[in-house]
mmCIF file of C-alpha atoms in Angstrom:
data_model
loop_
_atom_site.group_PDB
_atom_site.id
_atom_site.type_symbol
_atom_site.label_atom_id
_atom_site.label_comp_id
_atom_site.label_asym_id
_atom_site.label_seq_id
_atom_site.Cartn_x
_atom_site.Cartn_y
_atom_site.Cartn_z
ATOM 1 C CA UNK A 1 0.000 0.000 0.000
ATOM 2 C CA UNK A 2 1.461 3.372 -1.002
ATOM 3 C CA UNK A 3 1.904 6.158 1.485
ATOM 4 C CA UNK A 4 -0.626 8.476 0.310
ATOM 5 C CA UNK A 5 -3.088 5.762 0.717
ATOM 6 C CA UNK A 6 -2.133 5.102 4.402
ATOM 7 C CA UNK A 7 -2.329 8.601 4.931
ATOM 8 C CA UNK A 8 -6.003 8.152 3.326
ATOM 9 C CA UNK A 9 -6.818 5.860 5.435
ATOM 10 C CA UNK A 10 -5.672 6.976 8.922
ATOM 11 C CA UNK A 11 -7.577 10.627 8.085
ATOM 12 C CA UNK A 12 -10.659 8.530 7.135
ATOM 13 C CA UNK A 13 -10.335 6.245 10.476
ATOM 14 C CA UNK A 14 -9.651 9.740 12.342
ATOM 15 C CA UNK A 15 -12.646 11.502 11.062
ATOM 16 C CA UNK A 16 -15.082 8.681 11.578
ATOM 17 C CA UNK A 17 -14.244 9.345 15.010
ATOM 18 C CA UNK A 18 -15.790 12.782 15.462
ATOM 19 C CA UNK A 19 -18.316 12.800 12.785
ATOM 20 C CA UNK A 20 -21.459 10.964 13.610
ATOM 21 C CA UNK A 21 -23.100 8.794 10.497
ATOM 22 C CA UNK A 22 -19.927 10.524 8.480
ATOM 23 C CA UNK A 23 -20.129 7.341 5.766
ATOM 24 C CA UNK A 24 -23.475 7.961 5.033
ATOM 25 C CA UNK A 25 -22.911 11.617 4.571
ATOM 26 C CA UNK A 26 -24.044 13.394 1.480
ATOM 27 C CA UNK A 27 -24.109 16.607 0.256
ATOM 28 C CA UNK A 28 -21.838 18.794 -2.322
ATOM 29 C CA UNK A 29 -19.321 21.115 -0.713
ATOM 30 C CA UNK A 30 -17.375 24.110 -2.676
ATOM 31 C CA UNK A 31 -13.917 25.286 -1.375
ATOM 32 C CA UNK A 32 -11.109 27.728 -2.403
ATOM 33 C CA UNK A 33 -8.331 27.109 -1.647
ATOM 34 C CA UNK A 34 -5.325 28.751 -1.390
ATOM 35 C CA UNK A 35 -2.076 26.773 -0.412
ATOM 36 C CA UNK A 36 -0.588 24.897 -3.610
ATOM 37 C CA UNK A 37 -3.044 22.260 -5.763
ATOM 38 C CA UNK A 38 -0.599 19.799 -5.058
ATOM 39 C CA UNK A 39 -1.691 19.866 -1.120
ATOM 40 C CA UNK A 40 -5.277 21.029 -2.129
ATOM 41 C CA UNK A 41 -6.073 17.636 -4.477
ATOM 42 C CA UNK A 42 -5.313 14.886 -2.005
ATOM 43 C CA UNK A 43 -6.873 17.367 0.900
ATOM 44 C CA UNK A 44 -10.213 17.414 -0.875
ATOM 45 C CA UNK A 45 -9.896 13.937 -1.696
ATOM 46 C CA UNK A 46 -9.237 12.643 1.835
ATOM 47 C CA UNK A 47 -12.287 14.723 3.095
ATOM 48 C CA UNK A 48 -14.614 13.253 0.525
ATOM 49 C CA UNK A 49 -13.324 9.546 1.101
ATOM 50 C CA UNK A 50 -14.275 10.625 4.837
ATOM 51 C CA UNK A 51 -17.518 11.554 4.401
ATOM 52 C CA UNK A 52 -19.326 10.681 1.484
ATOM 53 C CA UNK A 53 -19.525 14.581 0.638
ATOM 54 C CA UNK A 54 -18.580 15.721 -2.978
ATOM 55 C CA UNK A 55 -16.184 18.421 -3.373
ATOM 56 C CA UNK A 56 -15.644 21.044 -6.120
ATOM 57 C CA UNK A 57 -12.458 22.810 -5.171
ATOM 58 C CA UNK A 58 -11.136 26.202 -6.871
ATOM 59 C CA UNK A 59 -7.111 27.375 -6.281
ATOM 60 C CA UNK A 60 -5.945 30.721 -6.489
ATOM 61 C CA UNK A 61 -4.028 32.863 -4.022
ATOM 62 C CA UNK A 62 -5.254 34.433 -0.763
ATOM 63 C CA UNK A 63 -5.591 37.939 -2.311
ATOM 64 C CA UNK A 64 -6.946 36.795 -5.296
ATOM 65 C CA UNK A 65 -9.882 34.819 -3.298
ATOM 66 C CA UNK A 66 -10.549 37.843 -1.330
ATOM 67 C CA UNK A 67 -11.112 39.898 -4.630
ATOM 68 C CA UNK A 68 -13.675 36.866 -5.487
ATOM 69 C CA UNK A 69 -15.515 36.771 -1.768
ATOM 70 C CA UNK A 70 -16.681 40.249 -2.252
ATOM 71 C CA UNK A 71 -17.484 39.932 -5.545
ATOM 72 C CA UNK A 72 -19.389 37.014 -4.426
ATOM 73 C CA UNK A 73 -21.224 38.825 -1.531
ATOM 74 C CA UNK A 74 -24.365 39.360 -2.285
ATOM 75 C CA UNK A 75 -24.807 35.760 -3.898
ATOM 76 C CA UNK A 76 -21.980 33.287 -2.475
ATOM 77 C CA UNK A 77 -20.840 30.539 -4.748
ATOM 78 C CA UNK A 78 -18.379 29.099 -2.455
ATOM 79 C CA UNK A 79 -18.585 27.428 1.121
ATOM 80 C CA UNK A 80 -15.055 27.398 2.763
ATOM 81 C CA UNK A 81 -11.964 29.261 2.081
ATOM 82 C CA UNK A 82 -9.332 27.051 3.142
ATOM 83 C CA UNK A 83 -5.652 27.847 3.432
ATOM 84 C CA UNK A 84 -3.884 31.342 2.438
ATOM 85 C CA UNK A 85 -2.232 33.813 4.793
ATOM 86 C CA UNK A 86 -4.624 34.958 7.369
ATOM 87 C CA UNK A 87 -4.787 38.836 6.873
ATOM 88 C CA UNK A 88 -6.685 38.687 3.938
ATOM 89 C CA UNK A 89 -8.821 35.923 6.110
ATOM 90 C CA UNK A 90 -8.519 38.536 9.161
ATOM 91 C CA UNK A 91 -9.889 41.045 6.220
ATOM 92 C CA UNK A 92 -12.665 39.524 4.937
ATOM 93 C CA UNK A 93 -13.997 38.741 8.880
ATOM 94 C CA UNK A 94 -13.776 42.712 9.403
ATOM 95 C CA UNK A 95 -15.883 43.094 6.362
ATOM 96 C CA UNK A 96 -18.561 40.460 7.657
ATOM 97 C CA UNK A 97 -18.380 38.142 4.546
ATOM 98 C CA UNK A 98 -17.303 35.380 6.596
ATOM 99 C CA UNK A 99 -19.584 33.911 9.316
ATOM 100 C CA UNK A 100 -18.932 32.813 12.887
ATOM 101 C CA UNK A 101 -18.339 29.329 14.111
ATOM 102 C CA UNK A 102 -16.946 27.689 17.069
ATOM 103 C CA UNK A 103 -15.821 24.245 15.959
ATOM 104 C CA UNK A 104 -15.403 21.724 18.984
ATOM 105 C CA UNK A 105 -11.866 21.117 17.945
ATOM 106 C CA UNK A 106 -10.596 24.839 18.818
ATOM 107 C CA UNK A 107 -9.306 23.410 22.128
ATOM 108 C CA UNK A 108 -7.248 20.977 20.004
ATOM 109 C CA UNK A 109 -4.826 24.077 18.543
ATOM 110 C CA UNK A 110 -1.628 25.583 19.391
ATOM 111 C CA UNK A 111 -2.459 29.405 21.635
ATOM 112 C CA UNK A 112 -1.265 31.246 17.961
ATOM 113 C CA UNK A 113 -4.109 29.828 16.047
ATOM 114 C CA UNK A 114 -7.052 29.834 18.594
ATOM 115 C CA UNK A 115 -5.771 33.560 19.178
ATOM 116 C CA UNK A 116 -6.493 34.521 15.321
ATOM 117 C CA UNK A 117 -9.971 32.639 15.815
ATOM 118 C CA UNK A 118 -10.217 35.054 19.211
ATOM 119 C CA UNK A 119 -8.804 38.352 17.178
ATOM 120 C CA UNK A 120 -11.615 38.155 14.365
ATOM 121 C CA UNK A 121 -14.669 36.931 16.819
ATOM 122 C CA UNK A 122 -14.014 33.358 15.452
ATOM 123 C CA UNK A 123 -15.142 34.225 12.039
ATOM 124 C CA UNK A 124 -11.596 32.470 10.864
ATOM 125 C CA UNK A 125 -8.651 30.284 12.616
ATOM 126 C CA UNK A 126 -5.050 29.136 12.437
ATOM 127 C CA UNK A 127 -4.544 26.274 10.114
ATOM 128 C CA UNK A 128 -0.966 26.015 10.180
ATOM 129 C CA UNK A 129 2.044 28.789 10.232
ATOM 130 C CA UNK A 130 5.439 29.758 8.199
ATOM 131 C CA UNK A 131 8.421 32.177 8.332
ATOM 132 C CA UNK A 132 9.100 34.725 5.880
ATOM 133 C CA UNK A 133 12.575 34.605 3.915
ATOM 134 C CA UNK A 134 13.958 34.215 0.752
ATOM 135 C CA UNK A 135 16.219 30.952 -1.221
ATOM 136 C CA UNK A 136 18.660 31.597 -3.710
ATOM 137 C CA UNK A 137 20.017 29.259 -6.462
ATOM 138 C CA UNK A 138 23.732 28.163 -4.574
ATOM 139 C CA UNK A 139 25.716 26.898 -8.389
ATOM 140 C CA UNK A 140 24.245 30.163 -10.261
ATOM 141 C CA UNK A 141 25.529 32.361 -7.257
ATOM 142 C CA UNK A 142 28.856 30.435 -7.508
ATOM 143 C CA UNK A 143 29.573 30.988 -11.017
ATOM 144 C CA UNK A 144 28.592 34.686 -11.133
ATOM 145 C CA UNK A 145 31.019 35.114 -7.794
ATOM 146 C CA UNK A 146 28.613 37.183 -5.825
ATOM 147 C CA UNK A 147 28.467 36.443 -1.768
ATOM 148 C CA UNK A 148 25.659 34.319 -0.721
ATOM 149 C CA UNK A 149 23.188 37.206 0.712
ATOM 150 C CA UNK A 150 22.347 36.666 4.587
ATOM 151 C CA UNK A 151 19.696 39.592 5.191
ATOM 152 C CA UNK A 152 16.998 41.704 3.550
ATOM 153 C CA UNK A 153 19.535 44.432 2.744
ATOM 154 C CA UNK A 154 21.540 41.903 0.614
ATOM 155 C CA UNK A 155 18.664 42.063 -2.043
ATOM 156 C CA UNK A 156 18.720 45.560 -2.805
ATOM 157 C CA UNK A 157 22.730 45.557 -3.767
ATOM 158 C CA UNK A 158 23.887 46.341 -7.357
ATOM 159 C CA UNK A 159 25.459 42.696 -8.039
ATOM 160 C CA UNK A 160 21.541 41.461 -7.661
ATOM 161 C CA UNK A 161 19.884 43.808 -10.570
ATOM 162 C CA UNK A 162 16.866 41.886 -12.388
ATOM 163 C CA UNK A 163 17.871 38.760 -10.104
ATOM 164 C CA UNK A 164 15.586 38.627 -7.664
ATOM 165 C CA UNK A 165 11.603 37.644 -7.785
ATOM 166 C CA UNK A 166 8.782 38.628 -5.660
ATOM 167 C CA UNK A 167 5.322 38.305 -5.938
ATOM 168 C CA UNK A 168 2.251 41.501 -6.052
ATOM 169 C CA UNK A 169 1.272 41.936 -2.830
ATOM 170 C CA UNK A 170 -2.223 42.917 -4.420
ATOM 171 C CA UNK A 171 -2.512 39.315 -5.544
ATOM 172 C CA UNK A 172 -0.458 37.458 -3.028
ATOM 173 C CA UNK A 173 -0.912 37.255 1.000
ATOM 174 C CA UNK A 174 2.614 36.400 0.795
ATOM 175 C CA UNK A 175 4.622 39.389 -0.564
ATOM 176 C CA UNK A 176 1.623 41.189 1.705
ATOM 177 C CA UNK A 177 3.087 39.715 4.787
ATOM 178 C CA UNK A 178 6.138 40.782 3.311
ATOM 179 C CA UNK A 179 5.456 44.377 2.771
ATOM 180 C CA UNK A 180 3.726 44.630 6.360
ATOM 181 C CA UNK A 181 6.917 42.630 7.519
ATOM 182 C CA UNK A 182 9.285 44.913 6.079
ATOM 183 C CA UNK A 183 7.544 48.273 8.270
ATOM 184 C CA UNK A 184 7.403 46.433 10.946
ATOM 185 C CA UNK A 185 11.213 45.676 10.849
ATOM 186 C CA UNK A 186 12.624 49.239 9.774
ATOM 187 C CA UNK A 187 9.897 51.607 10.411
ATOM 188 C CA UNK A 188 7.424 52.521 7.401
ATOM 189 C CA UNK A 189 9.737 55.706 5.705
ATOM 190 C CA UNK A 190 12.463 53.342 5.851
ATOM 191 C CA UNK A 191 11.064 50.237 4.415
ATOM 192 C CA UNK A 192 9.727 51.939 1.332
ATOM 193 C CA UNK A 193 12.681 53.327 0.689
ATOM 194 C CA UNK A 194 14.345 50.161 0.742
ATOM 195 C CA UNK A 195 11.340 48.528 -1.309
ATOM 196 C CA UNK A 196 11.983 51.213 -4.195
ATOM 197 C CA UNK A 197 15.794 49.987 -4.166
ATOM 198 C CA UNK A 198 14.734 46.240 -4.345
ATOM 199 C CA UNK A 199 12.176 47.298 -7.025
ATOM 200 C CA UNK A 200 15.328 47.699 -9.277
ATOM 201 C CA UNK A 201 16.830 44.677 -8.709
ATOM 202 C CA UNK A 202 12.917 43.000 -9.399
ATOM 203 C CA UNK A 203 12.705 41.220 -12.533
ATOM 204 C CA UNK A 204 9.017 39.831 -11.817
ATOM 205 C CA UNK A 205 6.271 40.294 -9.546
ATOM 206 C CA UNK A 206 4.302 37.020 -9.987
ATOM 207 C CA UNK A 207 0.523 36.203 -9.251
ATOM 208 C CA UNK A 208 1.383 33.308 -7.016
ATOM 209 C CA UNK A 209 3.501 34.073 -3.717
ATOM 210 C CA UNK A 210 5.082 30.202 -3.928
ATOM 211 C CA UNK A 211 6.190 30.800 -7.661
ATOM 212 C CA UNK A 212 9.529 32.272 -6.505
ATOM 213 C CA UNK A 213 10.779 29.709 -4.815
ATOM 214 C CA UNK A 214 10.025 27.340 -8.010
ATOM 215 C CA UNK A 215 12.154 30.430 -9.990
ATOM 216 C CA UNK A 216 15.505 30.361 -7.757
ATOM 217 C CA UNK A 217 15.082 26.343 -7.870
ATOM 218 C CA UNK A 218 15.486 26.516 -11.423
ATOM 219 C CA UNK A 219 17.888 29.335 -11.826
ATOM 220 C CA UNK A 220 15.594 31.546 -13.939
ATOM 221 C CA UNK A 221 15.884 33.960 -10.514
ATOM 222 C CA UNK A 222 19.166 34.171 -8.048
ATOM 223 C CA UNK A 223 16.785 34.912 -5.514
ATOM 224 C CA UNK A 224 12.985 34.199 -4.506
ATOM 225 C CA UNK A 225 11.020 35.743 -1.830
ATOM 226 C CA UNK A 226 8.541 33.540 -0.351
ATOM 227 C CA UNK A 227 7.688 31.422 2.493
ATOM 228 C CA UNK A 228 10.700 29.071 3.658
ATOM 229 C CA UNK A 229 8.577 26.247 3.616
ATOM 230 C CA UNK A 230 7.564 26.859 -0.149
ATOM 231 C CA UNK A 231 11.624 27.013 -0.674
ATOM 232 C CA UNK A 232 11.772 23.609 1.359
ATOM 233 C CA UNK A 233 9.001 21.667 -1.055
ATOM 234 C CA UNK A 234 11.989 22.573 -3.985
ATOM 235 C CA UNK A 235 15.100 21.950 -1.630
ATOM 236 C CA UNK A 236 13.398 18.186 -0.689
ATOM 237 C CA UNK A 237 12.774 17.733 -4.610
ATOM 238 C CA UNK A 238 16.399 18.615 -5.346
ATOM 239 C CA UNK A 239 16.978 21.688 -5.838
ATOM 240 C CA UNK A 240 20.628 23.460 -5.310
ATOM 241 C CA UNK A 241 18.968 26.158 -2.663
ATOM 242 C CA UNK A 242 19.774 27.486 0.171
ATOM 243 C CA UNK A 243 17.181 29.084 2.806
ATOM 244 C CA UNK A 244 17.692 32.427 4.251
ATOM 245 C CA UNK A 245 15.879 33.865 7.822
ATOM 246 C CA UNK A 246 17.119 37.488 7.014
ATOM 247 C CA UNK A 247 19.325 38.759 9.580
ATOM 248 C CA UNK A 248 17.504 42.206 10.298
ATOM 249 C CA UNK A 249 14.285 39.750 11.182
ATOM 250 C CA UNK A 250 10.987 38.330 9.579
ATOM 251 C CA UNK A 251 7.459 37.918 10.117
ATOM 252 C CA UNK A 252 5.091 34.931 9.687
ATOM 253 C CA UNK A 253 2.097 33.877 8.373
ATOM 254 C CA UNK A 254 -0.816 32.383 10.371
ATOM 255 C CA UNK A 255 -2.518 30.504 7.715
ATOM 256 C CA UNK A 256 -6.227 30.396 7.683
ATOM 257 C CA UNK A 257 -9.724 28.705 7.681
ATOM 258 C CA UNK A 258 -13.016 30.400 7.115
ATOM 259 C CA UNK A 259 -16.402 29.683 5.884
ATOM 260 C CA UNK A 260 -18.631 32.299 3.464
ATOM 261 C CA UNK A 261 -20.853 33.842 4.919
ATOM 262 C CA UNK A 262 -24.221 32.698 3.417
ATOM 263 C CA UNK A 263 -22.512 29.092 2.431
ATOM 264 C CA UNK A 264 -25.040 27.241 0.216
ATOM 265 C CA UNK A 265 -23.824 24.407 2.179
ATOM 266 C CA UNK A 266 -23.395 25.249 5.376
ATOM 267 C CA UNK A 267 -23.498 22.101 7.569
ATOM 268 C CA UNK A 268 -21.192 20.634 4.846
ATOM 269 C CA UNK A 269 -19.102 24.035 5.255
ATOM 270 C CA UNK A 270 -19.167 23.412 8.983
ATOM 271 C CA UNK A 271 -18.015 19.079 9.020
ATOM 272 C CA UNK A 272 -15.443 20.565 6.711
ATOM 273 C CA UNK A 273 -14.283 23.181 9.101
ATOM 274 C CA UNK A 274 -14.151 20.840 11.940
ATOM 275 C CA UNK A 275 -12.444 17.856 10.179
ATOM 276 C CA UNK A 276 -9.621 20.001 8.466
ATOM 277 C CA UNK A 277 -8.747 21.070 12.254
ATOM 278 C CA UNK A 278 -7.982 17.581 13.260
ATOM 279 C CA UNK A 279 -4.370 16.282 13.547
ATOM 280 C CA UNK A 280 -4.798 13.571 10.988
ATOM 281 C CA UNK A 281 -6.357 16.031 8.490
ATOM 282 C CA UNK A 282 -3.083 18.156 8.939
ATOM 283 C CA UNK A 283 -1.184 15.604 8.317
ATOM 284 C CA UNK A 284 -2.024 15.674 4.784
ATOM 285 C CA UNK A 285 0.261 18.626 4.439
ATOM 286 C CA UNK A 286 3.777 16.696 5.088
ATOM 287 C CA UNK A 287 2.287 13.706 2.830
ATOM 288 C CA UNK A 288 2.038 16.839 0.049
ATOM 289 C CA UNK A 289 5.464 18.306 0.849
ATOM 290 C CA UNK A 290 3.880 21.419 2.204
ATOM 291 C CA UNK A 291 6.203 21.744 5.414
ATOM 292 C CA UNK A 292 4.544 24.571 7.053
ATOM 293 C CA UNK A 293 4.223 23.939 10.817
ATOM 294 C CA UNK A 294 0.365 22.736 11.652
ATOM 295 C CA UNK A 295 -1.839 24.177 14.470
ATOM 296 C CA UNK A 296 -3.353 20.966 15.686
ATOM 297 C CA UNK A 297 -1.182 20.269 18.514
ATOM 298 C CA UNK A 298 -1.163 16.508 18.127
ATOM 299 C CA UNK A 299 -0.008 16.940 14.572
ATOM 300 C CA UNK A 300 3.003 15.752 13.735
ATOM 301 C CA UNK A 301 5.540 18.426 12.603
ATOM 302 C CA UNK A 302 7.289 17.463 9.647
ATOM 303 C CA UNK A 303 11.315 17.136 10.236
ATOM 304 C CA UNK A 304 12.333 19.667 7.019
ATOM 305 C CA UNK A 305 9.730 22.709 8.271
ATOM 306 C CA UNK A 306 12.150 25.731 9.078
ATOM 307 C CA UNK A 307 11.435 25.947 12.949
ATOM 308 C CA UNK A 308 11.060 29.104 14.591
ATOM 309 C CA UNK A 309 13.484 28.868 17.144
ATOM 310 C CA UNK A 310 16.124 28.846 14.542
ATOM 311 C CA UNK A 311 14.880 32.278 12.643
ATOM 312 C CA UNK A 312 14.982 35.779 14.088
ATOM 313 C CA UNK A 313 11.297 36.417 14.530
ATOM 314 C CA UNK A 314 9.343 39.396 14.735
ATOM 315 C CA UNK A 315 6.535 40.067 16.978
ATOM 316 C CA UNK A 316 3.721 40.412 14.027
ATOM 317 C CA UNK A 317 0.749 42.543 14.910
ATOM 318 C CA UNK A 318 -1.654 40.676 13.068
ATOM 319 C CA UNK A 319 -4.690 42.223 14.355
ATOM 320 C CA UNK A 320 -3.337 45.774 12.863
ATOM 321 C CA UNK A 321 -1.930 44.726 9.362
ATOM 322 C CA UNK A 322 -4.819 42.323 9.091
ATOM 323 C CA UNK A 323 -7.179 45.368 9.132
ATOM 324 C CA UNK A 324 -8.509 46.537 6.428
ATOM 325 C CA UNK A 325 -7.645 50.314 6.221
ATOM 326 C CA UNK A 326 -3.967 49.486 6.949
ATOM 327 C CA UNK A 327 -3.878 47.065 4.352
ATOM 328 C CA UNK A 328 -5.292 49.002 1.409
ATOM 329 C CA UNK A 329 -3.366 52.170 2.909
ATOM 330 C CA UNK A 330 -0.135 49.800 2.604
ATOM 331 C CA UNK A 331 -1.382 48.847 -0.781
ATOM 332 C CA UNK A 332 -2.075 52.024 -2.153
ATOM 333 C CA UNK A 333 1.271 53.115 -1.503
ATOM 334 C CA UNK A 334 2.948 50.040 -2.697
ATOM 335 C CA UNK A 335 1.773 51.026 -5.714
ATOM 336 C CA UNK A 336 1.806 54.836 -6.078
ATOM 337 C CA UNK A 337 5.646 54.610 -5.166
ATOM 338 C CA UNK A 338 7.232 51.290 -5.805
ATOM 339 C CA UNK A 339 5.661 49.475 -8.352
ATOM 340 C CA UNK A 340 4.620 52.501 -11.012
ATOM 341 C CA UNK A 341 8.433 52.919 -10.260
ATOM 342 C CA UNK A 342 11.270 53.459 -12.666
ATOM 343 C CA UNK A 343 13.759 50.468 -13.226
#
């Protein structure tokens, strides 16, 4: 039996366990998702072996689902959002188009994910979290001799003009957490002054905040600014990278889980919401090389995730960049003085 099937079969056995008549369970269920498809496919999958309930499953970044939820509002077409950095989540709460819901399994999680379900009057919670940083391709920065960078202020020298990738953080929760990151770290005059010196050295701002880490894996990029963990899934595949925790310090995301409010299928929405918080449901993520760090505390953590204790983390205010006003304040200026920017 392959692995993926035992992992199948343990999150079957494990959510059997908690929901009642769960293989007679019918019902349709639609999710977006926004961690990779390659951990959204066999999540979906495991969930409908579980329960008998179909799933039709949309991926596309946090920022771009946000753009879709409110679009949506007034007549929802999906039922959970699952997965994406939560201050787009934390967003969408303060704009009541998500609904409320206490799942059972809250006392399950680690304090940092019951405390986002706390923050946004449990209208979303902590799936999982990740540090900020960057890879960079080790043979291509050999054979150009340039010195392997160690902080954020490495990225922004002349020797790495069009090298390094980033994505929009109007599209991506990553490069968001980035951008509210990088204020946080050197103060807001500072930090887009130093974002209008990385802009030159910018040769993409992708869609898709793991796509990066997939550039400085193949060499197309020296550098890629993402998630460590989305730099691990290539480093585990092969790929000559190394991972950098800058030196100044980074933030984190707090991935999250939240249902629509006005979910077509809202008891489905709801057995969703409770099973994906189980420990055997996070497991799912290691089994799909996602190597973020899960917020069931039973869950096992998998042996490559970068662990915090090893990174110079920041304190991230997640209740204030996860507001709304900041964020499209933060935005707004993003682009008005660094991306309309000259090269």
């Amino acid at each position: 039996m392959s692995a993926t099937r035992r992992l199948f079969g343990a999150a079957i056995l494990g959510a059997l366990g908690f929901l009642p008549g769960a293989a007679s369970a019918q019902g349709s269920l639609t999710v977006y998702c926004s961690v990779q498809e390659e951990w959204c496919r066999p999540m979906m999958a495991a969930f409908e072996r579980a329960t008998g309930i179909s799933v039709a499953m949309t991926r596309k970044s946090s920022g771009e689902t946000l753009t879709q939820v409110r679009a949506e509002s007034q007549n929802p077409r999906g039922d959970v959002w699952w997965g994406g950095t939560g201050d787009p989540h934390m967003q969408a709460a303060q704009e009541n188009l998500t609904a409320e819901y206490r799942s059972p399994n809250l006392t399950q999680l680690h304090p940092w994910a019951f405390r986002q379900a706390e923050q946004t009057g449990f209208r979303t919670v902590g799936i999982y979290a990740g540090a900020l940083g960057y890879s960079y391709n080790v043979p291509e920065l050999t054979r150009r001799r340039i010195a392997a960078p160690r902080c954020w202020a490495d990225l922004a020298k002349p020797e790495f003009r069009g090298e390094v990738q980033v994505a929009d953080p109007n599209t991506s929760g990553t490069s968001y957490t980035m951008l509210a990151t990088l204020v946080q770290v050197m103060g807001e005059e500072p930090a887009f002054q130093y974002l209008r010196a990385l802009h030159r050295n910018v040769n993409q701002y992708t869609r898709s905040g793991a796509a990066p880490a997939r550039a400085a894996a193949t060499g197309e990029s020296l550098v890629g600014i993402t998630f460590l963990h989305d730099a691990v899934t290539q480093k585990v595949n092969g790929a000559p990278v190394e991972l950098v925790g800058p030196c100044e310090g980074t933030g984190y995301e707090i991935g999250s889980m939240s249902i629509i409010r006005g979910a077509r299928n809202m008891d489905n929405a709801r057995r969703f919401y409770d099973w994906a918080l189980t420990a055997e449901a996070q497991a799912i993520g290691a089994e799909a090389k996602a190597y973020q760090l899960p917020s069931n505390r039973d869950a096992a953590i998998p042996p490559q995730a970068p662990r915090f204790e090893n990174i110079r983390m920041i304190d991230y205010d997640f209740a204030r960049w996860g507001n709304a006003e900041e964020r499209t304040r933060l935005l707004t200026r993003w682009d008005r003085e660094v991306r309309a920017g000259a090269r």
